Coordinates of C-alpha atoms and ligand atoms in Angstrom, one line a residue:
M1 CA 91.5 124.7 165.0
E2 CA 91.4 127.3 162.3
K3 CA 93.1 126.3 159.1
T4 CA 95.7 128.8 157.9
I5 CA 97.9 128.8 155.0
T6 CA 101.3 129.0 156.4
K7 CA 103.4 128.2 153.3
P8 CA 103.5 130.4 150.2
E9 CA 100.9 129.1 147.8
I10 CA 102.0 127.3 144.7
G11 CA 100.9 126.6 141.1
L12 CA 102.2 124.8 138.0
D13 CA 102.7 127.8 135.7
P14 CA 106.3 128.7 135.0
A15 CA 108.2 131.0 137.3
D16 CA 109.3 132.9 134.3
W17 CA 106.9 132.9 131.3
N18 CA 109.8 133.9 129.0
D19 CA 111.1 130.3 129.4
I20 CA 108.0 129.0 127.8
K21 CA 108.3 131.5 125.0
T22 CA 112.0 130.7 124.4
L23 CA 111.4 127.0 124.5
G24 CA 108.2 127.3 122.4
Y25 CA 109.9 129.2 119.6
Q26 CA 112.8 126.7 119.7
I27 CA 110.3 123.9 119.4
I28 CA 108.5 125.4 116.4
D29 CA 111.9 126.0 114.7
D30 CA 113.1 122.5 115.3
M31 CA 109.8 120.8 114.4
V32 CA 109.5 122.7 111.1
G33 CA 113.0 121.6 110.2
Y34 CA 112.2 118.1 111.2
L35 CA 109.0 117.7 109.2
K36 CA 110.3 119.6 106.2
N37 CA 113.1 117.2 105.8
I38 CA 111.5 114.0 107.2
G39 CA 112.0 112.2 103.9
D40 CA 115.8 112.4 104.2
R41 CA 115.6 110.2 107.4
P42 CA 115.3 106.5 107.2
A43 CA 111.8 105.2 106.9
W44 CA 112.3 103.5 110.3
T45 CA 115.1 103.6 112.8
P46 CA 115.6 100.8 115.3
I47 CA 115.6 102.0 118.9
P48 CA 119.0 101.3 120.5
Q49 CA 118.9 99.2 123.7
Q50 CA 120.4 102.0 125.8
V51 CA 117.6 104.3 124.8
K52 CA 115.0 101.7 125.8
E53 CA 116.7 101.5 129.2
E54 CA 116.0 105.2 129.6
F55 CA 112.3 104.4 129.8
K56 CA 112.8 102.1 132.8
K57 CA 113.8 104.9 135.2
P58 CA 111.5 105.4 138.2
L59 CA 108.9 108.1 138.8
P60 CA 110.6 111.5 139.3
Q61 CA 110.2 112.9 142.8
T62 CA 111.4 116.3 142.1
G63 CA 111.2 118.6 139.0
T64 CA 113.5 119.0 136.0
D65 CA 114.2 122.1 134.0
I66 CA 112.0 122.3 130.9
F67 CA 115.0 122.8 128.6
T68 CA 116.6 119.6 129.9
I69 CA 113.3 117.7 129.3
Y70 CA 113.2 118.9 125.8
E71 CA 116.8 117.8 125.1
E72 CA 115.9 114.4 126.4
F73 CA 112.9 114.4 124.1
K74 CA 115.1 115.2 121.1
Q75 CA 117.6 112.6 122.0
N76 CA 115.5 109.6 123.1
I77 CA 112.0 110.1 121.7
L78 CA 111.9 112.2 118.5
P79 CA 114.4 110.1 116.5
Y80 CA 112.4 106.9 116.9
P81 CA 108.8 107.3 115.6
A82 CA 106.9 104.4 113.9
G83 CA 107.4 106.6 110.8
N84 CA 103.9 107.3 109.6
I85 CA 105.0 110.9 109.0
H86 CA 107.5 109.6 106.5
P87 CA 106.8 109.5 102.7
K88 CA 107.9 105.8 102.6
F89 CA 105.6 104.6 105.4
F90 CA 103.0 102.1 104.1
A91 CA 102.5 99.9 107.2
W92 CA 99.1 98.9 108.6
V93 CA 96.7 101.8 107.8
Q94 CA 98.1 105.0 109.3
G95 CA 97.7 108.6 108.4
T96 CA 100.4 111.1 108.0
G97 CA 99.1 114.1 109.9
T98 CA 99.8 117.7 108.8
P99 CA 101.9 120.6 110.1
M100 CA 98.7 122.7 110.7
G101 CA 97.1 119.7 112.4
A102 CA 100.0 119.7 114.9
L103 CA 99.5 123.4 115.5
A104 CA 95.7 122.8 116.0
D105 CA 96.6 120.2 118.7
L106 CA 98.8 122.8 120.3
L107 CA 96.0 125.3 120.3
A108 CA 93.5 122.7 121.7
G109 CA 96.1 122.0 124.4
V110 CA 96.2 125.7 125.3
M111 CA 92.5 125.9 125.6
N112 CA 92.5 122.5 127.2
S113 CA 88.8 122.2 126.5
N114 CA 86.8 119.3 127.9
A115 CA 84.6 119.1 124.8
T116 CA 81.6 117.6 126.6
I117 CA 79.4 120.1 128.3
G118 CA 78.9 123.8 128.9
D119 CA 78.1 126.7 126.6
Q120 CA 81.7 126.8 125.1
S121 CA 83.0 127.3 121.6
A122 CA 84.4 123.7 121.5
L123 CA 80.9 122.2 121.4
Y124 CA 79.9 124.4 118.5
V125 CA 83.0 123.5 116.6
D126 CA 82.4 119.8 117.4
K127 CA 78.8 120.1 116.2
Q128 CA 79.9 121.8 113.0
V129 CA 82.5 119.1 112.3
I130 CA 79.8 116.4 112.7
D131 CA 77.6 118.4 110.3
W132 CA 80.5 118.4 107.8
C133 CA 81.1 114.7 108.3
K134 CA 77.4 114.1 107.5
E135 CA 77.9 116.2 104.3
L136 CA 81.0 114.1 103.5
M137 CA 79.1 110.9 103.7
N138 CA 75.9 112.4 102.3
Y139 CA 74.0 111.7 105.5
P140 CA 70.8 113.7 106.1
A141 CA 71.1 116.9 108.1
D142 CA 68.9 115.4 110.8
G143 CA 71.2 112.4 111.3
S144 CA 73.6 112.4 114.2
G145 CA 77.2 111.4 115.0
I146 CA 80.1 111.6 117.4
L147 CA 83.8 112.1 117.2
V148 CA 85.6 109.3 119.0
S149 CA 89.2 108.2 119.4
G150 CA 89.1 106.0 116.3
G151 CA 87.5 103.4 114.1
S152 CA 87.4 100.7 116.8
I153 CA 85.3 102.8 119.2
A154 CA 83.3 104.2 116.3
N155 CA 82.4 100.6 115.3
I156 CA 81.6 99.6 118.9
T157 CA 79.4 102.7 119.2
G158 CA 77.6 101.7 116.1
L159 CA 76.9 98.2 117.3
I160 CA 75.7 99.4 120.7
V161 CA 73.0 101.5 119.0
A162 CA 72.2 98.6 116.7
R163 CA 71.7 96.3 119.7
N164 CA 69.6 98.8 121.7
T165 CA 67.4 99.3 118.7
I166 CA 66.6 95.6 118.4
I167 CA 66.1 95.1 122.2
A168 CA 63.7 97.7 123.4
N169 CA 64.7 97.4 127.0
A170 CA 68.4 96.8 126.5
K171 CA 69.6 99.7 128.7
N172 CA 68.0 98.2 131.8
A173 CA 67.8 94.5 131.0
G174 CA 70.8 94.0 128.8
V175 CA 70.9 91.3 126.2
Y176 CA 68.9 89.1 128.5
A177 CA 65.8 91.0 127.3
A178 CA 66.2 89.5 123.8
N179 CA 64.0 86.6 122.8
G180 CA 67.0 84.5 121.8
K181 CA 70.6 84.9 121.0
L182 CA 71.4 87.9 118.8
T183 CA 73.6 87.3 115.8
A184 CA 75.5 89.7 113.6
Y185 CA 77.1 89.0 110.2
C186 CA 80.3 90.2 108.5
S187 CA 82.9 88.7 106.2
S188 CA 85.9 86.7 107.4
E189 CA 88.1 89.7 106.3
T190 CA 86.4 92.1 108.8
H191 CA 88.7 93.9 111.2
N192 CA 89.1 92.4 114.6
C193 CA 87.7 95.4 116.3
L194 CA 84.2 94.2 115.3
G195 CA 84.9 90.9 117.2
K196 CA 85.8 93.1 120.2
A197 CA 82.6 95.1 119.6
A198 CA 80.6 91.8 119.7
E199 CA 82.2 91.0 123.0
V200 CA 81.6 94.4 124.5
I201 CA 77.9 94.5 123.5
G202 CA 77.4 91.2 125.2
I203 CA 76.5 88.9 122.3
G204 CA 80.0 87.3 122.3
S205 CA 82.3 86.9 119.3
D206 CA 80.8 83.5 118.5
Q207 CA 77.6 85.3 117.6
L208 CA 79.4 87.5 115.1
R209 CA 79.2 85.2 112.1
K210 CA 82.2 85.4 109.9
I211 CA 81.0 84.7 106.4
P212 CA 83.6 83.4 103.8
V213 CA 84.9 85.6 101.1
D214 CA 85.4 85.0 97.4
K215 CA 88.7 85.3 95.6
R216 CA 88.4 89.1 95.6
F217 CA 88.1 89.0 99.4
Q218 CA 84.5 90.2 99.3
I219 CA 81.7 88.6 101.3
D220 CA 80.0 85.6 99.7
I221 CA 76.4 86.8 99.5
E222 CA 74.9 83.3 99.0
A223 CA 76.8 82.0 102.0
L224 CA 75.5 85.0 104.0
K225 CA 71.9 84.4 103.0
S226 CA 72.0 80.7 103.9
K227 CA 73.7 81.4 107.3
I228 CA 70.9 83.9 108.2
R229 CA 68.3 81.3 107.1
E230 CA 70.0 78.6 109.2
D231 CA 70.4 80.8 112.2
K232 CA 66.7 81.8 112.1
A233 CA 65.6 78.2 111.9
K234 CA 67.7 77.5 115.0
G235 CA 66.0 80.4 116.9
F236 CA 68.8 82.9 116.7
I237 CA 67.9 86.6 116.1
P238 CA 69.9 88.2 113.3
F239 CA 70.0 91.9 114.2
C240 CA 72.9 93.4 112.2
I241 CA 74.9 93.1 109.0
I242 CA 78.3 94.7 108.9
G243 CA 79.7 95.7 105.5
N244 CA 83.3 96.5 104.7
A245 CA 84.1 99.6 102.7
G246 CA 87.7 98.7 102.4
T247 CA 89.0 95.6 104.3
V248 CA 92.2 96.0 106.3
N249 CA 94.1 93.2 104.4
T250 CA 93.4 94.1 100.8
G251 CA 91.1 97.1 100.7
A252 CA 88.2 95.0 99.3
I253 CA 84.8 96.6 99.2
D254 CA 82.0 94.2 100.0
P255 CA 79.0 94.3 97.6
L256 CA 77.3 96.9 99.7
D257 CA 74.2 97.2 97.6
D258 CA 73.5 93.5 98.1
L259 CA 74.1 93.7 101.8
L260 CA 71.8 96.7 102.1
Q261 CA 69.1 94.8 100.3
I262 CA 69.4 91.8 102.6
A263 CA 69.4 94.0 105.6
R264 CA 66.2 95.7 104.4
E265 CA 64.5 92.3 103.6
E266 CA 65.4 91.0 107.0
N267 CA 64.5 94.4 108.6
I268 CA 67.8 94.5 110.5
W269 CA 70.5 97.1 111.1
F270 CA 73.1 97.8 108.4
H271 CA 76.4 99.1 109.7
I272 CA 79.4 99.9 107.6
D273 CA 83.0 99.7 108.7
G274 CA 84.6 102.3 106.4
A275 CA 87.6 103.1 108.7
F276 CA 89.6 104.2 105.7
G277 CA 87.7 103.1 102.6
A278 CA 84.6 105.2 103.2
L279 CA 86.8 108.2 102.4
A280 CA 87.3 106.8 98.9
K281 CA 83.8 108.2 98.4
L282 CA 85.6 111.5 97.8
S283 CA 87.2 109.9 94.7
P284 CA 84.8 110.1 91.7
A285 CA 85.5 106.6 90.5
Y286 CA 84.4 105.1 93.8
Q287 CA 81.2 107.0 94.4
Q288 CA 78.9 104.4 92.9
Q289 CA 80.5 101.5 94.6
L290 CA 80.2 103.2 97.9
K291 CA 76.8 104.8 97.4
A292 CA 75.1 102.3 99.8
I293 CA 77.0 104.0 102.7
E294 CA 74.3 106.7 102.3
Q295 CA 71.6 104.2 102.9
A296 CA 73.2 102.4 105.8
D297 CA 72.0 102.9 109.4
S298 CA 75.5 103.7 110.6
V299 CA 79.0 104.2 109.2
A300 CA 82.3 104.3 111.1
F301 CA 85.3 106.0 109.6
D302 CA 88.6 107.5 110.7
L303 CA 89.8 111.0 110.1
H304 CA 93.3 110.1 111.3
K305 CA 93.8 107.6 108.5
W306 CA 92.8 108.7 105.0
M307 CA 92.0 112.3 105.9
Y308 CA 95.6 112.6 107.1
M309 CA 94.7 114.2 110.4
Q310 CA 96.6 113.9 113.7
Y311 CA 95.8 111.0 116.0
E312 CA 93.3 110.4 117.5
V313 CA 90.1 111.1 115.7
G314 CA 87.4 108.8 114.2
C315 CA 83.7 109.3 113.6
V316 CA 80.5 107.3 113.6
L317 CA 77.3 108.6 111.9
F318 CA 73.7 107.5 112.4
K319 CA 70.6 108.0 110.3
N320 CA 68.4 107.9 113.3
A321 CA 69.5 110.5 115.8
A322 CA 66.8 109.5 118.2
A323 CA 68.1 105.9 118.3
H324 CA 71.6 107.1 118.7
R325 CA 70.7 109.4 121.6
A326 CA 68.5 106.8 123.3
A327 CA 71.4 104.4 123.5
F328 CA 73.5 106.7 125.6
A329 CA 71.4 109.5 127.1
T330 CA 70.9 109.4 130.9
A331 CA 69.4 112.2 133.0
V332 CA 71.7 113.0 135.9
N333 CA 71.5 116.0 138.2
Y334 CA 75.0 117.2 137.6
L335 CA 74.7 117.2 133.8
T336 CA 71.3 118.7 133.1
A337 CA 71.4 121.8 130.8
H338 CA 70.3 125.1 132.2
E339 CA 68.5 128.0 130.4
R340 CA 71.4 130.3 130.6
G341 CA 74.9 130.6 132.0
L342 CA 77.8 128.2 131.6
A343 CA 75.5 125.2 131.9
G344 CA 73.3 126.5 129.1
G345 CA 73.9 125.8 125.4
P346 CA 74.1 122.4 123.7
E347 CA 73.2 119.2 125.3
T348 CA 76.1 117.3 126.8
I349 CA 77.9 115.2 124.1
S350 CA 78.1 112.4 126.6
N351 CA 74.5 111.7 125.7
Y352 CA 75.8 110.3 122.4
G353 CA 78.6 108.1 123.4
M354 CA 80.5 106.3 126.2
E355 CA 82.9 109.0 127.1
L356 CA 82.3 111.9 129.4
S357 CA 85.6 113.8 129.4
R358 CA 86.8 114.2 125.9
G359 CA 89.5 116.4 124.3
F360 CA 88.9 119.1 121.7
K361 CA 89.8 116.8 118.8
A362 CA 87.2 118.6 116.6
L363 CA 89.6 121.6 116.4
K364 CA 92.2 119.9 114.2
V365 CA 89.4 118.5 112.0
W366 CA 87.8 122.0 111.7
M367 CA 91.1 123.7 110.9
S368 CA 92.3 121.0 108.4
L369 CA 89.0 121.0 106.5
K370 CA 89.2 124.8 106.3
E371 CA 92.8 124.8 105.3
H372 CA 92.5 122.4 102.4
G373 CA 88.9 122.2 101.5
L374 CA 87.1 119.1 100.3
E375 CA 88.5 119.3 96.7
K376 CA 92.0 118.9 97.9
Y377 CA 91.2 115.8 99.9
S378 CA 89.4 114.4 96.9
E379 CA 92.5 114.9 94.8
M380 CA 94.8 113.6 97.5
I381 CA 92.8 110.4 98.0
T382 CA 92.6 109.8 94.2
Q383 CA 96.4 110.3 94.0
N384 CA 96.9 107.6 96.7
I385 CA 94.7 105.2 94.8
N386 CA 96.5 105.9 91.5
Q387 CA 99.8 105.3 93.4
A388 CA 98.5 101.9 94.6
F389 CA 97.5 100.9 91.1
Y390 CA 101.0 102.0 89.9
L391 CA 102.7 99.9 92.6
G392 CA 100.4 96.9 91.6
E393 CA 101.6 97.3 88.0
Q394 CA 105.2 97.3 89.2
A395 CA 104.6 94.1 91.1
K396 CA 103.1 92.5 88.0
Q397 CA 105.9 93.7 85.7
H398 CA 108.9 92.6 87.7
T399 CA 109.5 88.9 87.1
Q400 CA 110.8 88.4 90.7
L401 CA 107.7 90.0 92.2
E402 CA 104.2 88.6 92.5
L403 CA 101.1 90.6 93.0
M404 CA 99.1 88.6 95.6
A405 CA 95.7 90.3 95.5
E406 CA 93.9 92.4 92.9
V407 CA 94.5 96.1 93.7
T408 CA 91.0 97.6 94.2
M409 CA 91.8 100.7 96.2
N410 CA 94.9 101.8 98.1
I411 CA 96.3 98.5 99.3
V412 CA 98.9 96.4 97.5
C413 CA 99.9 92.9 98.6
F414 CA 102.9 91.5 96.9
R415 CA 105.9 89.2 97.5
F416 CA 109.3 88.4 96.3
N417 CA 109.1 85.2 94.4
P418 CA 112.1 84.0 92.4
G419 CA 110.0 81.0 91.2
S420 CA 112.0 78.1 92.7
L421 CA 110.6 78.0 96.3
D422 CA 107.7 76.3 98.0
T423 CA 105.1 78.2 100.0
E424 CA 106.8 77.8 103.3
Q425 CA 110.1 78.9 102.0
L426 CA 108.5 81.9 100.3
N427 CA 106.9 82.8 103.6
I428 CA 110.1 82.7 105.5
L429 CA 112.0 84.5 102.8
N430 CA 109.5 87.4 102.6
K431 CA 109.2 87.8 106.4
E432 CA 113.0 88.1 106.6
L433 CA 113.0 90.4 103.6
L434 CA 110.5 92.7 105.2
M435 CA 112.4 92.9 108.5
R436 CA 115.7 93.7 106.6
M437 CA 113.9 96.4 104.6
H438 CA 112.7 98.0 107.8
E439 CA 116.1 97.7 109.5
A440 CA 117.8 99.3 106.5
G441 CA 115.3 102.1 106.6
I442 CA 114.4 101.7 102.9
A443 CA 110.7 101.7 103.3
A444 CA 108.1 100.6 105.8
P445 CA 105.3 98.5 104.4
S446 CA 103.7 95.8 106.7
Y447 CA 102.6 92.3 106.1
T448 CA 99.6 89.9 106.3
L449 CA 98.7 86.4 105.5
L450 CA 96.5 85.8 102.5
N451 CA 95.3 82.2 102.0
G452 CA 98.4 81.1 104.0
N453 CA 100.8 83.2 102.0
Y454 CA 102.9 85.7 103.8
V455 CA 102.7 88.9 101.8
I456 CA 104.3 92.4 101.9
R457 CA 101.5 94.8 102.2
A458 CA 101.6 98.5 101.4
A459 CA 98.6 100.7 102.4
I460 CA 98.9 104.1 101.0
T461 CA 97.2 106.8 103.1
N462 CA 100.1 109.1 102.9
H463 CA 100.0 112.6 101.5
R464 CA 103.9 112.7 101.4
T465 CA 104.3 109.7 99.1
R466 CA 105.4 110.2 95.5
K467 CA 105.9 107.6 92.8
V468 CA 109.7 107.7 93.3
H469 CA 109.2 106.4 96.9
L470 CA 107.3 103.4 95.6
D471 CA 110.0 102.8 93.0
E472 CA 112.6 102.8 95.9
M473 CA 110.6 100.3 97.8
V474 CA 110.3 98.0 94.7
A475 CA 114.0 98.3 94.0
G476 CA 114.8 97.6 97.7
T477 CA 112.6 94.5 97.7
I478 CA 114.4 93.1 94.7
R479 CA 117.8 94.0 96.0
I480 CA 117.2 92.3 99.4
G481 CA 115.4 89.4 97.8
D482 CA 118.4 88.7 95.5
A483 CA 120.8 88.9 98.5
L484 CA 118.6 86.5 100.4
M485 CA 118.6 84.0 97.6
K486 CA 122.4 84.0 97.6
E487 CA 122.3 83.1 101.3
F488 CA 119.6 80.6 100.5
D489 CA 121.8 78.8 97.9
A490 CA 124.7 78.8 100.2
K491 CA 122.7 77.1 102.8
L492 CA 121.7 74.1 100.6
F493 CA 118.1 75.1 100.1
K494 CA 117.4 75.7 103.7
F495 CA 117.0 79.0 105.5
D496 CA 118.1 78.7 109.1
F497 CA 117.7 82.3 110.2
L498 CA 114.1 82.1 111.0
T499 CA 110.8 80.4 111.0
L500 CA 107.5 82.1 110.6
Ligands
PLP1 C1 92.1 100.8 111.3 C2 90.8 100.0 111.0 C3 89.9 99.9 112.1 C4 90.2 100.4 113.5 O1 90.3 101.8 113.5 P1 91.2 102.5 114.6 O2 91.1 103.9 114.3 O3 92.6 101.9 114.5 O4 90.7 102.1 116.0 C5 88.7 99.2 111.8 N1 88.5 98.8 110.6 C6 89.3 98.9 109.5 C7 89.0 98.4 108.2 C8 90.6 99.5 109.8 O5 91.4 99.7 108.7

């Protein structure tokens, strides 16, 4: 039977393009107003239960008018962000994004480029951005790299290449082709994504040796050396050392020169997790301390953290482009490059990483770097570092506050400590204090445990932060802490609201 089209054909473009224009202009107006005045909003707003219920509704079977959808967005989604666009957001390590970055994402959305294959502009932009990233880290022009979703995947990508370099036949035979169990080394303060990386590359997280740190939270070099010796004597095969350029807890920078030297002596891969800290390279005072990044075999860093770009975008760079390519390149009929036509042009980017389809994340990087130029980023990062040192000084000067780790970069760990409480009580007090500070929308730092002590932790990768915002957080901490101590006294030296 001949197939005929009996119904009118359909598509997903609007019936009236003017609707998109009207809504689009409205969105731009609203969003500019929203971002411009973001600091007037609470640093965080709890999501009401009835709003959470909205997100349990079933899959729509029929369409809704776009203006209604936008109203729903404004009512139930826009008011409740985590807050990393806010000048008083200091939680985890999250970047702020920029207005132009948002427009770049809109433009990338319009082009809807799959930045993987084909002779298309997106691939040239992507390549230029990688070249700029190499300049940023002072990597050689013949090195290589790839933009990925973030630091986690950047680190995993680095470790895949490290593994495939030590095991010649890893692509076919896997880790079974090694002459023993592979071991990698990092400090106990290393981000958990490297544990995941160890799992993914098949060595298992037990074979990622977590070396103790000193009181500045830097890897203990002697302990590292002796662990490598011990492992070799037992038949393990050390293949990689991972250095931290800025740990997530405190911003500590490992002694990278020492790690580099050990890696060279052992003839093994040296990878650096510089998720945010590698960018401190742009601040003159940190250039020497981070110089070893230039000598490492690979470095992972995020552009969505301390380059203030929109989520998601991270990067990993390699010295040895051939090793990088060898780990991922496969020749398949449907991806081979042609001499001309759409399939001409650059090699598929999928030959350099795990992903095939990938968005045009390079565009926001390209536009942002052009908009501000490197000098501005350098000043911005230096400003955040100076703000962290300022906050650290405040924590030292206020008698009710205690600075819990030396400030070395952009992270400040402190707690409220009136002096009369034991560790457990302080932990409970500070956790409650933090939650109240969030709920009151005063500021949004986060938390961590340092040597068993619960600390309030502020990571400043925020271009909207000014000194006054830090002062407000400090004042809020003391105010809530004092109020809690009154409750504490009333309860006969026992908090009953919470346990850690
Ligand atoms: C954030 C972070 C990561 C993970 O990066 P994502 O972009 O969140 O995947 C890894 N290491 C450190 C030190 C980090 O701060």
